[in-house]
Amino acid sequence: MDLREVEQRGRKKALSGTIKLSVMIFMIILASDTYSQVLAFTQAASGLVDFVLGLNLAPIMVIIGIMIVLIILGCFMESISIMMITVPIFIPIITFLGLDPIWFGVLMLVNLELGFITPPFGMLLFVAKGVSSEDITMSDIWKAALPFVFADLIGIILLILFPQIVLILPNMMGIK
């Protein structure tokens, strides 16, 4: 077996992986776009806004509830899928409550980043396992990730309590 055969086999494998990943991403986008259209057509988002407002919760409680939902989804799903599914639902609630969408967007992104390192299905945990030696178990990687999970949770709490951390730069730029 010569080097050209190995290179050609590697290219075929890379091309096959790229096609599979591209099809998967396309299907996620197609399904989420369809989902968004169904939400818009059925006015489900406005129904959800009415439901949430009917609970008479303080805006901070709504945000905490949304963050908990995002953390739970982040444990099991990929970030883009979560955004495509939840943004059409959460943004109308946020805007109706009079909260800043830029602030919420940053909160959501930090929360989704947390999903990358949250057991059991955090994508970066599997990347770490793939590049680590064979004597390191997934349990070891999960334990090593916990301080970062707690640090991210503290960061999210700070961003919720002090929105100015997020909004100082957009406010200085006159974005509102």
JSON list of C-alpha atoms in Angstrom, two decimals, residues 22-164:
[
{"chain": "A", "resi": 22, "resn": "SER", "atom": "CA", "xyz": [-23.64, 18.94, 6.21]},
{"chain": "A", "resi": 23, "resn": "VAL", "atom": "CA", "xyz": [-26.80, 16.89, 5.68]},
{"chain": "A", "resi": 24, "resn": "MET", "atom": "CA", "xyz": [-27.36, 16.72, 9.44]},
{"chain": "A", "resi": 25, "resn": "ILE", "atom": "CA", "xyz": [-26.96, 20.50, 9.81]},
{"chain": "A", "resi": 26, "resn": "PHE", "atom": "CA", "xyz": [-29.23, 21.11, 6.81]},
{"chain": "A", "resi": 27, "resn": "MET", "atom": "CA", "xyz": [-31.91, 18.84, 8.29]},
{"chain": "A", "resi": 28, "resn": "ILE", "atom": "CA", "xyz": [-31.69, 20.65, 11.65]},
{"chain": "A", "resi": 29, "resn": "ILE", "atom": "CA", "xyz": [-32.07, 24.02, 9.93]},
{"chain": "A", "resi": 30, "resn": "LEU", "atom": "CA", "xyz": [-34.92, 22.75, 7.76]},
{"chain": "A", "resi": 31, "resn": "ALA", "atom": "CA", "xyz": [-36.77, 21.26, 10.73]},
{"chain": "A", "resi": 32, "resn": "SER", "atom": "CA", "xyz": [-36.24, 24.32, 12.91]},
{"chain": "A", "resi": 33, "resn": "ASP", "atom": "CA", "xyz": [-37.36, 26.66, 10.13]},
{"chain": "A", "resi": 34, "resn": "THR", "atom": "CA", "xyz": [-40.49, 24.57, 9.69]},
{"chain": "A", "resi": 35, "resn": "TYR", "atom": "CA", "xyz": [-40.99, 24.63, 13.45]},
{"chain": "A", "resi": 36, "resn": "SER", "atom": "CA", "xyz": [-40.61, 28.43, 13.51]},
{"chain": "A", "resi": 37, "resn": "GLN", "atom": "CA", "xyz": [-43.16, 28.77, 10.71]},
{"chain": "A", "resi": 38, "resn": "VAL", "atom": "CA", "xyz": [-45.62, 26.52, 12.54]},
{"chain": "A", "resi": 39, "resn": "LEU", "atom": "CA", "xyz": [-45.14, 28.58, 15.71]},
{"chain": "A", "resi": 40, "resn": "ALA", "atom": "CA", "xyz": [-45.76, 31.78, 13.79]},
{"chain": "A", "resi": 41, "resn": "PHE", "atom": "CA", "xyz": [-48.78, 30.40, 11.92]},
{"chain": "A", "resi": 42, "resn": "THR", "atom": "CA", "xyz": [-50.44, 28.92, 15.00]},
{"chain": "A", "resi": 43, "resn": "GLN", "atom": "CA", "xyz": [-49.49, 31.90, 17.16]},
{"chain": "A", "resi": 44, "resn": "ALA", "atom": "CA", "xyz": [-48.22, 29.45, 19.77]},
{"chain": "A", "resi": 45, "resn": "ALA", "atom": "CA", "xyz": [-45.59, 31.93, 20.93]},
{"chain": "A", "resi": 46, "resn": "SER", "atom": "CA", "xyz": [-48.25, 34.49, 21.80]},
{"chain": "A", "resi": 47, "resn": "GLY", "atom": "CA", "xyz": [-50.18, 31.76, 23.61]},
{"chain": "A", "resi": 48, "resn": "LEU", "atom": "CA", "xyz": [-47.08, 30.93, 25.60]},
{"chain": "A", "resi": 49, "resn": "VAL", "atom": "CA", "xyz": [-46.53, 34.61, 26.40]},
{"chain": "A", "resi": 50, "resn": "ASP", "atom": "CA", "xyz": [-50.11, 34.78, 27.67]},
{"chain": "A", "resi": 51, "resn": "PHE", "atom": "CA", "xyz": [-49.58, 31.64, 29.74]},
{"chain": "A", "resi": 52, "resn": "VAL", "atom": "CA", "xyz": [-46.33, 32.91, 31.29]},
{"chain": "A", "resi": 53, "resn": "LEU", "atom": "CA", "xyz": [-47.84, 36.32, 32.03]},
{"chain": "A", "resi": 54, "resn": "GLY", "atom": "CA", "xyz": [-50.88, 34.61, 33.52]},
{"chain": "A", "resi": 55, "resn": "LEU", "atom": "CA", "xyz": [-48.60, 33.02, 36.10]},
{"chain": "A", "resi": 56, "resn": "ASN", "atom": "CA", "xyz": [-47.91, 36.52, 37.51]},
{"chain": "A", "resi": 57, "resn": "LEU", "atom": "CA", "xyz": [-44.22, 35.79, 37.97]},
{"chain": "A", "resi": 58, "resn": "ALA", "atom": "CA", "xyz": [-41.61, 38.48, 38.39]},
{"chain": "A", "resi": 59, "resn": "PRO", "atom": "CA", "xyz": [-39.42, 38.90, 35.29]},
{"chain": "A", "resi": 60, "resn": "ILE", "atom": "CA", "xyz": [-36.41, 37.56, 37.22]},
{"chain": "A", "resi": 61, "resn": "MET", "atom": "CA", "xyz": [-38.33, 34.33, 37.91]},
{"chain": "A", "resi": 62, "resn": "VAL", "atom": "CA", "xyz": [-39.17, 33.98, 34.22]},
{"chain": "A", "resi": 63, "resn": "ILE", "atom": "CA", "xyz": [-35.48, 34.44, 33.34]},
{"chain": "A", "resi": 64, "resn": "ILE", "atom": "CA", "xyz": [-34.43, 31.87, 35.93]},
{"chain": "A", "resi": 65, "resn": "GLY", "atom": "CA", "xyz": [-37.01, 29.44, 34.52]},
{"chain": "A", "resi": 66, "resn": "ILE", "atom": "CA", "xyz": [-35.74, 30.01, 30.99]},
{"chain": "A", "resi": 67, "resn": "MET", "atom": "CA", "xyz": [-32.13, 29.51, 32.11]},
{"chain": "A", "resi": 68, "resn": "ILE", "atom": "CA", "xyz": [-33.06, 26.24, 33.83]},
{"chain": "A", "resi": 69, "resn": "VAL", "atom": "CA", "xyz": [-34.79, 25.02, 30.66]},
{"chain": "A", "resi": 70, "resn": "LEU", "atom": "CA", "xyz": [-31.71, 25.95, 28.60]},
{"chain": "A", "resi": 71, "resn": "ILE", "atom": "CA", "xyz": [-29.35, 24.19, 31.02]},
{"chain": "A", "resi": 72, "resn": "ILE", "atom": "CA", "xyz": [-31.45, 21.02, 30.90]},
{"chain": "A", "resi": 73, "resn": "LEU", "atom": "CA", "xyz": [-31.66, 21.14, 27.09]},
{"chain": "A", "resi": 74, "resn": "GLY", "atom": "CA", "xyz": [-27.92, 21.85, 26.92]},
{"chain": "A", "resi": 75, "resn": "CYS", "atom": "CA", "xyz": [-27.21, 18.60, 28.73]},
{"chain": "A", "resi": 76, "resn": "PHE", "atom": "CA", "xyz": [-28.81, 16.59, 25.92]},
{"chain": "A", "resi": 77, "resn": "MET", "atom": "CA", "xyz": [-28.90, 18.66, 22.74]},
{"chain": "A", "resi": 78, "resn": "GLU", "atom": "CA", "xyz": [-26.57, 20.62, 20.50]},
{"chain": "A", "resi": 79, "resn": "SER", "atom": "CA", "xyz": [-26.56, 24.43, 20.88]},
{"chain": "A", "resi": 80, "resn": "ILE", "atom": "CA", "xyz": [-27.73, 25.41, 17.40]},
{"chain": "A", "resi": 81, "resn": "SER", "atom": "CA", "xyz": [-30.69, 23.04, 17.67]},
{"chain": "A", "resi": 82, "resn": "ILE", "atom": "CA", "xyz": [-31.61, 24.53, 21.04]},
{"chain": "A", "resi": 83, "resn": "MET", "atom": "CA", "xyz": [-31.45, 28.07, 19.67]},
{"chain": "A", "resi": 84, "resn": "MET", "atom": "CA", "xyz": [-33.52, 27.22, 16.61]},
{"chain": "A", "resi": 85, "resn": "ILE", "atom": "CA", "xyz": [-36.20, 25.65, 18.79]},
{"chain": "A", "resi": 86, "resn": "THR", "atom": "CA", "xyz": [-36.30, 28.06, 21.74]},
{"chain": "A", "resi": 87, "resn": "VAL", "atom": "CA", "xyz": [-35.60, 31.53, 20.31]},
{"chain": "A", "resi": 88, "resn": "PRO", "atom": "CA", "xyz": [-39.00, 31.80, 18.58]},
{"chain": "A", "resi": 89, "resn": "ILE", "atom": "CA", "xyz": [-40.61, 31.01, 21.93]},
{"chain": "A", "resi": 90, "resn": "PHE", "atom": "CA", "xyz": [-38.41, 32.96, 24.34]},
{"chain": "A", "resi": 91, "resn": "ILE", "atom": "CA", "xyz": [-37.88, 36.24, 22.46]},
{"chain": "A", "resi": 92, "resn": "PRO", "atom": "CA", "xyz": [-41.57, 37.24, 22.48]},
{"chain": "A", "resi": 93, "resn": "ILE", "atom": "CA", "xyz": [-41.68, 36.56, 26.22]},
{"chain": "A", "resi": 94, "resn": "ILE", "atom": "CA", "xyz": [-38.52, 38.61, 26.82]},
{"chain": "A", "resi": 95, "resn": "THR", "atom": "CA", "xyz": [-39.68, 41.56, 24.74]},
{"chain": "A", "resi": 96, "resn": "PHE", "atom": "CA", "xyz": [-43.16, 41.53, 26.28]},
{"chain": "A", "resi": 97, "resn": "LEU", "atom": "CA", "xyz": [-41.61, 41.61, 29.76]},
{"chain": "A", "resi": 98, "resn": "GLY", "atom": "CA", "xyz": [-39.61, 44.66, 28.68]},
{"chain": "A", "resi": 99, "resn": "LEU", "atom": "CA", "xyz": [-36.23, 42.96, 29.09]},
{"chain": "A", "resi": 100, "resn": "ASP", "atom": "CA", "xyz": [-33.31, 43.81, 26.85]},
{"chain": "A", "resi": 101, "resn": "PRO", "atom": "CA", "xyz": [-32.96, 41.30, 23.97]},
{"chain": "A", "resi": 102, "resn": "ILE", "atom": "CA", "xyz": [-29.19, 41.91, 23.76]},
{"chain": "A", "resi": 103, "resn": "TRP", "atom": "CA", "xyz": [-28.83, 41.02, 27.43]},
{"chain": "A", "resi": 104, "resn": "PHE", "atom": "CA", "xyz": [-30.98, 37.93, 26.96]},
{"chain": "A", "resi": 105, "resn": "GLY", "atom": "CA", "xyz": [-29.00, 36.91, 23.86]},
{"chain": "A", "resi": 106, "resn": "VAL", "atom": "CA", "xyz": [-25.73, 37.03, 25.77]},
{"chain": "A", "resi": 107, "resn": "LEU", "atom": "CA", "xyz": [-27.30, 35.13, 28.68]},
{"chain": "A", "resi": 108, "resn": "MET", "atom": "CA", "xyz": [-28.55, 32.51, 26.27]},
{"chain": "A", "resi": 109, "resn": "LEU", "atom": "CA", "xyz": [-25.17, 32.13, 24.55]},
{"chain": "A", "resi": 110, "resn": "VAL", "atom": "CA", "xyz": [-23.31, 31.79, 27.86]},
{"chain": "A", "resi": 111, "resn": "ASN", "atom": "CA", "xyz": [-25.88, 29.24, 28.95]},
{"chain": "A", "resi": 112, "resn": "LEU", "atom": "CA", "xyz": [-25.54, 27.28, 25.69]},
{"chain": "A", "resi": 113, "resn": "GLU", "atom": "CA", "xyz": [-21.76, 27.35, 26.09]},
{"chain": "A", "resi": 114, "resn": "LEU", "atom": "CA", "xyz": [-22.31, 25.74, 29.47]},
{"chain": "A", "resi": 115, "resn": "GLY", "atom": "CA", "xyz": [-24.06, 22.90, 27.65]},
{"chain": "A", "resi": 116, "resn": "PHE", "atom": "CA", "xyz": [-20.81, 22.08, 25.83]},
{"chain": "A", "resi": 117, "resn": "ILE", "atom": "CA", "xyz": [-19.20, 21.07, 29.14]},
{"chain": "A", "resi": 118, "resn": "THR", "atom": "CA", "xyz": [-22.20, 19.74, 31.05]},
{"chain": "A", "resi": 119, "resn": "PRO", "atom": "CA", "xyz": [-22.50, 15.99, 31.59]},
{"chain": "A", "resi": 120, "resn": "PRO", "atom": "CA", "xyz": [-23.77, 13.63, 30.34]},
{"chain": "A", "resi": 121, "resn": "PHE", "atom": "CA", "xyz": [-23.64, 14.68, 26.67]},
{"chain": "A", "resi": 122, "resn": "GLY", "atom": "CA", "xyz": [-21.50, 17.82, 26.59]},
{"chain": "A", "resi": 123, "resn": "MET", "atom": "CA", "xyz": [-19.74, 17.81, 23.24]},
{"chain": "A", "resi": 124, "resn": "LEU", "atom": "CA", "xyz": [-16.44, 19.12, 24.62]},
{"chain": "A", "resi": 125, "resn": "LEU", "atom": "CA", "xyz": [-16.35, 16.31, 27.18]},
{"chain": "A", "resi": 126, "resn": "PHE", "atom": "CA", "xyz": [-16.24, 13.81, 24.33]},
{"chain": "A", "resi": 127, "resn": "VAL", "atom": "CA", "xyz": [-13.58, 15.86, 22.55]},
{"chain": "A", "resi": 128, "resn": "ALA", "atom": "CA", "xyz": [-11.51, 15.76, 25.76]},
{"chain": "A", "resi": 129, "resn": "LYS", "atom": "CA", "xyz": [-11.99, 12.00, 25.95]},
{"chain": "A", "resi": 130, "resn": "GLY", "atom": "CA", "xyz": [-10.93, 11.62, 22.33]},
{"chain": "A", "resi": 131, "resn": "VAL", "atom": "CA", "xyz": [-7.62, 13.41, 22.87]},
{"chain": "A", "resi": 132, "resn": "SER", "atom": "CA", "xyz": [-6.83, 12.01, 26.31]},
{"chain": "A", "resi": 133, "resn": "SER", "atom": "CA", "xyz": [-4.94, 8.86, 27.14]},
{"chain": "A", "resi": 134, "resn": "GLU", "atom": "CA", "xyz": [-6.82, 5.60, 27.41]},
{"chain": "A", "resi": 135, "resn": "ASP", "atom": "CA", "xyz": [-6.46, 5.35, 31.20]},
{"chain": "A", "resi": 136, "resn": "ILE", "atom": "CA", "xyz": [-8.63, 8.48, 31.66]},
{"chain": "A", "resi": 137, "resn": "THR", "atom": "CA", "xyz": [-12.31, 7.62, 31.94]},
{"chain": "A", "resi": 138, "resn": "MET", "atom": "CA", "xyz": [-15.36, 9.73, 31.11]},
{"chain": "A", "resi": 139, "resn": "SER", "atom": "CA", "xyz": [-16.01, 9.90, 34.84]},
{"chain": "A", "resi": 140, "resn": "ASP", "atom": "CA", "xyz": [-12.59, 11.52, 35.31]},
{"chain": "A", "resi": 141, "resn": "ILE", "atom": "CA", "xyz": [-13.39, 14.04, 32.59]},
{"chain": "A", "resi": 142, "resn": "TRP", "atom": "CA", "xyz": [-16.80, 14.83, 34.12]},
{"chain": "A", "resi": 143, "resn": "LYS", "atom": "CA", "xyz": [-15.16, 15.43, 37.51]},
{"chain": "A", "resi": 144, "resn": "ALA", "atom": "CA", "xyz": [-12.56, 17.68, 35.91]},
{"chain": "A", "resi": 145, "resn": "ALA", "atom": "CA", "xyz": [-15.29, 19.69, 34.15]},
{"chain": "A", "resi": 146, "resn": "LEU", "atom": "CA", "xyz": [-17.31, 20.38, 37.32]},
{"chain": "A", "resi": 147, "resn": "PRO", "atom": "CA", "xyz": [-15.29, 23.43, 38.48]},
{"chain": "A", "resi": 148, "resn": "PHE", "atom": "CA", "xyz": [-15.85, 25.00, 35.06]},
{"chain": "A", "resi": 149, "resn": "VAL", "atom": "CA", "xyz": [-19.57, 24.22, 35.22]},
{"chain": "A", "resi": 150, "resn": "PHE", "atom": "CA", "xyz": [-19.79, 25.95, 38.60]},
{"chain": "A", "resi": 151, "resn": "ALA", "atom": "CA", "xyz": [-17.75, 28.92, 37.32]},
{"chain": "A", "resi": 152, "resn": "ASP", "atom": "CA", "xyz": [-20.12, 29.28, 34.36]},
{"chain": "A", "resi": 153, "resn": "LEU", "atom": "CA", "xyz": [-23.14, 29.08, 36.67]},
{"chain": "A", "resi": 154, "resn": "ILE", "atom": "CA", "xyz": [-21.67, 31.85, 38.83]},
{"chain": "A", "resi": 155, "resn": "GLY", "atom": "CA", "xyz": [-21.06, 33.88, 35.66]},
{"chain": "A", "resi": 156, "resn": "ILE", "atom": "CA", "xyz": [-24.68, 33.40, 34.55]},
{"chain": "A", "resi": 157, "resn": "ILE", "atom": "CA", "xyz": [-25.93, 34.46, 37.98]},
{"chain": "A", "resi": 158, "resn": "LEU", "atom": "CA", "xyz": [-23.77, 37.59, 37.84]},
{"chain": "A", "resi": 159, "resn": "LEU", "atom": "CA", "xyz": [-25.06, 38.42, 34.35]},
{"chain": "A", "resi": 160, "resn": "ILE", "atom": "CA", "xyz": [-28.64, 38.02, 35.57]},
{"chain": "A", "resi": 161, "resn": "LEU", "atom": "CA", "xyz": [-28.10, 40.15, 38.67]},
{"chain": "A", "resi": 162, "resn": "PHE", "atom": "CA", "xyz": [-26.03, 42.83, 36.94]},
{"chain": "A", "resi": 163, "resn": "PRO", "atom": "CA", "xyz": [-27.24, 43.30, 33.33]},
{"chain": "A", "resi": 164, "resn": "GLN", "atom": "CA", "xyz": [-24.91, 46.31, 33.05]}
]
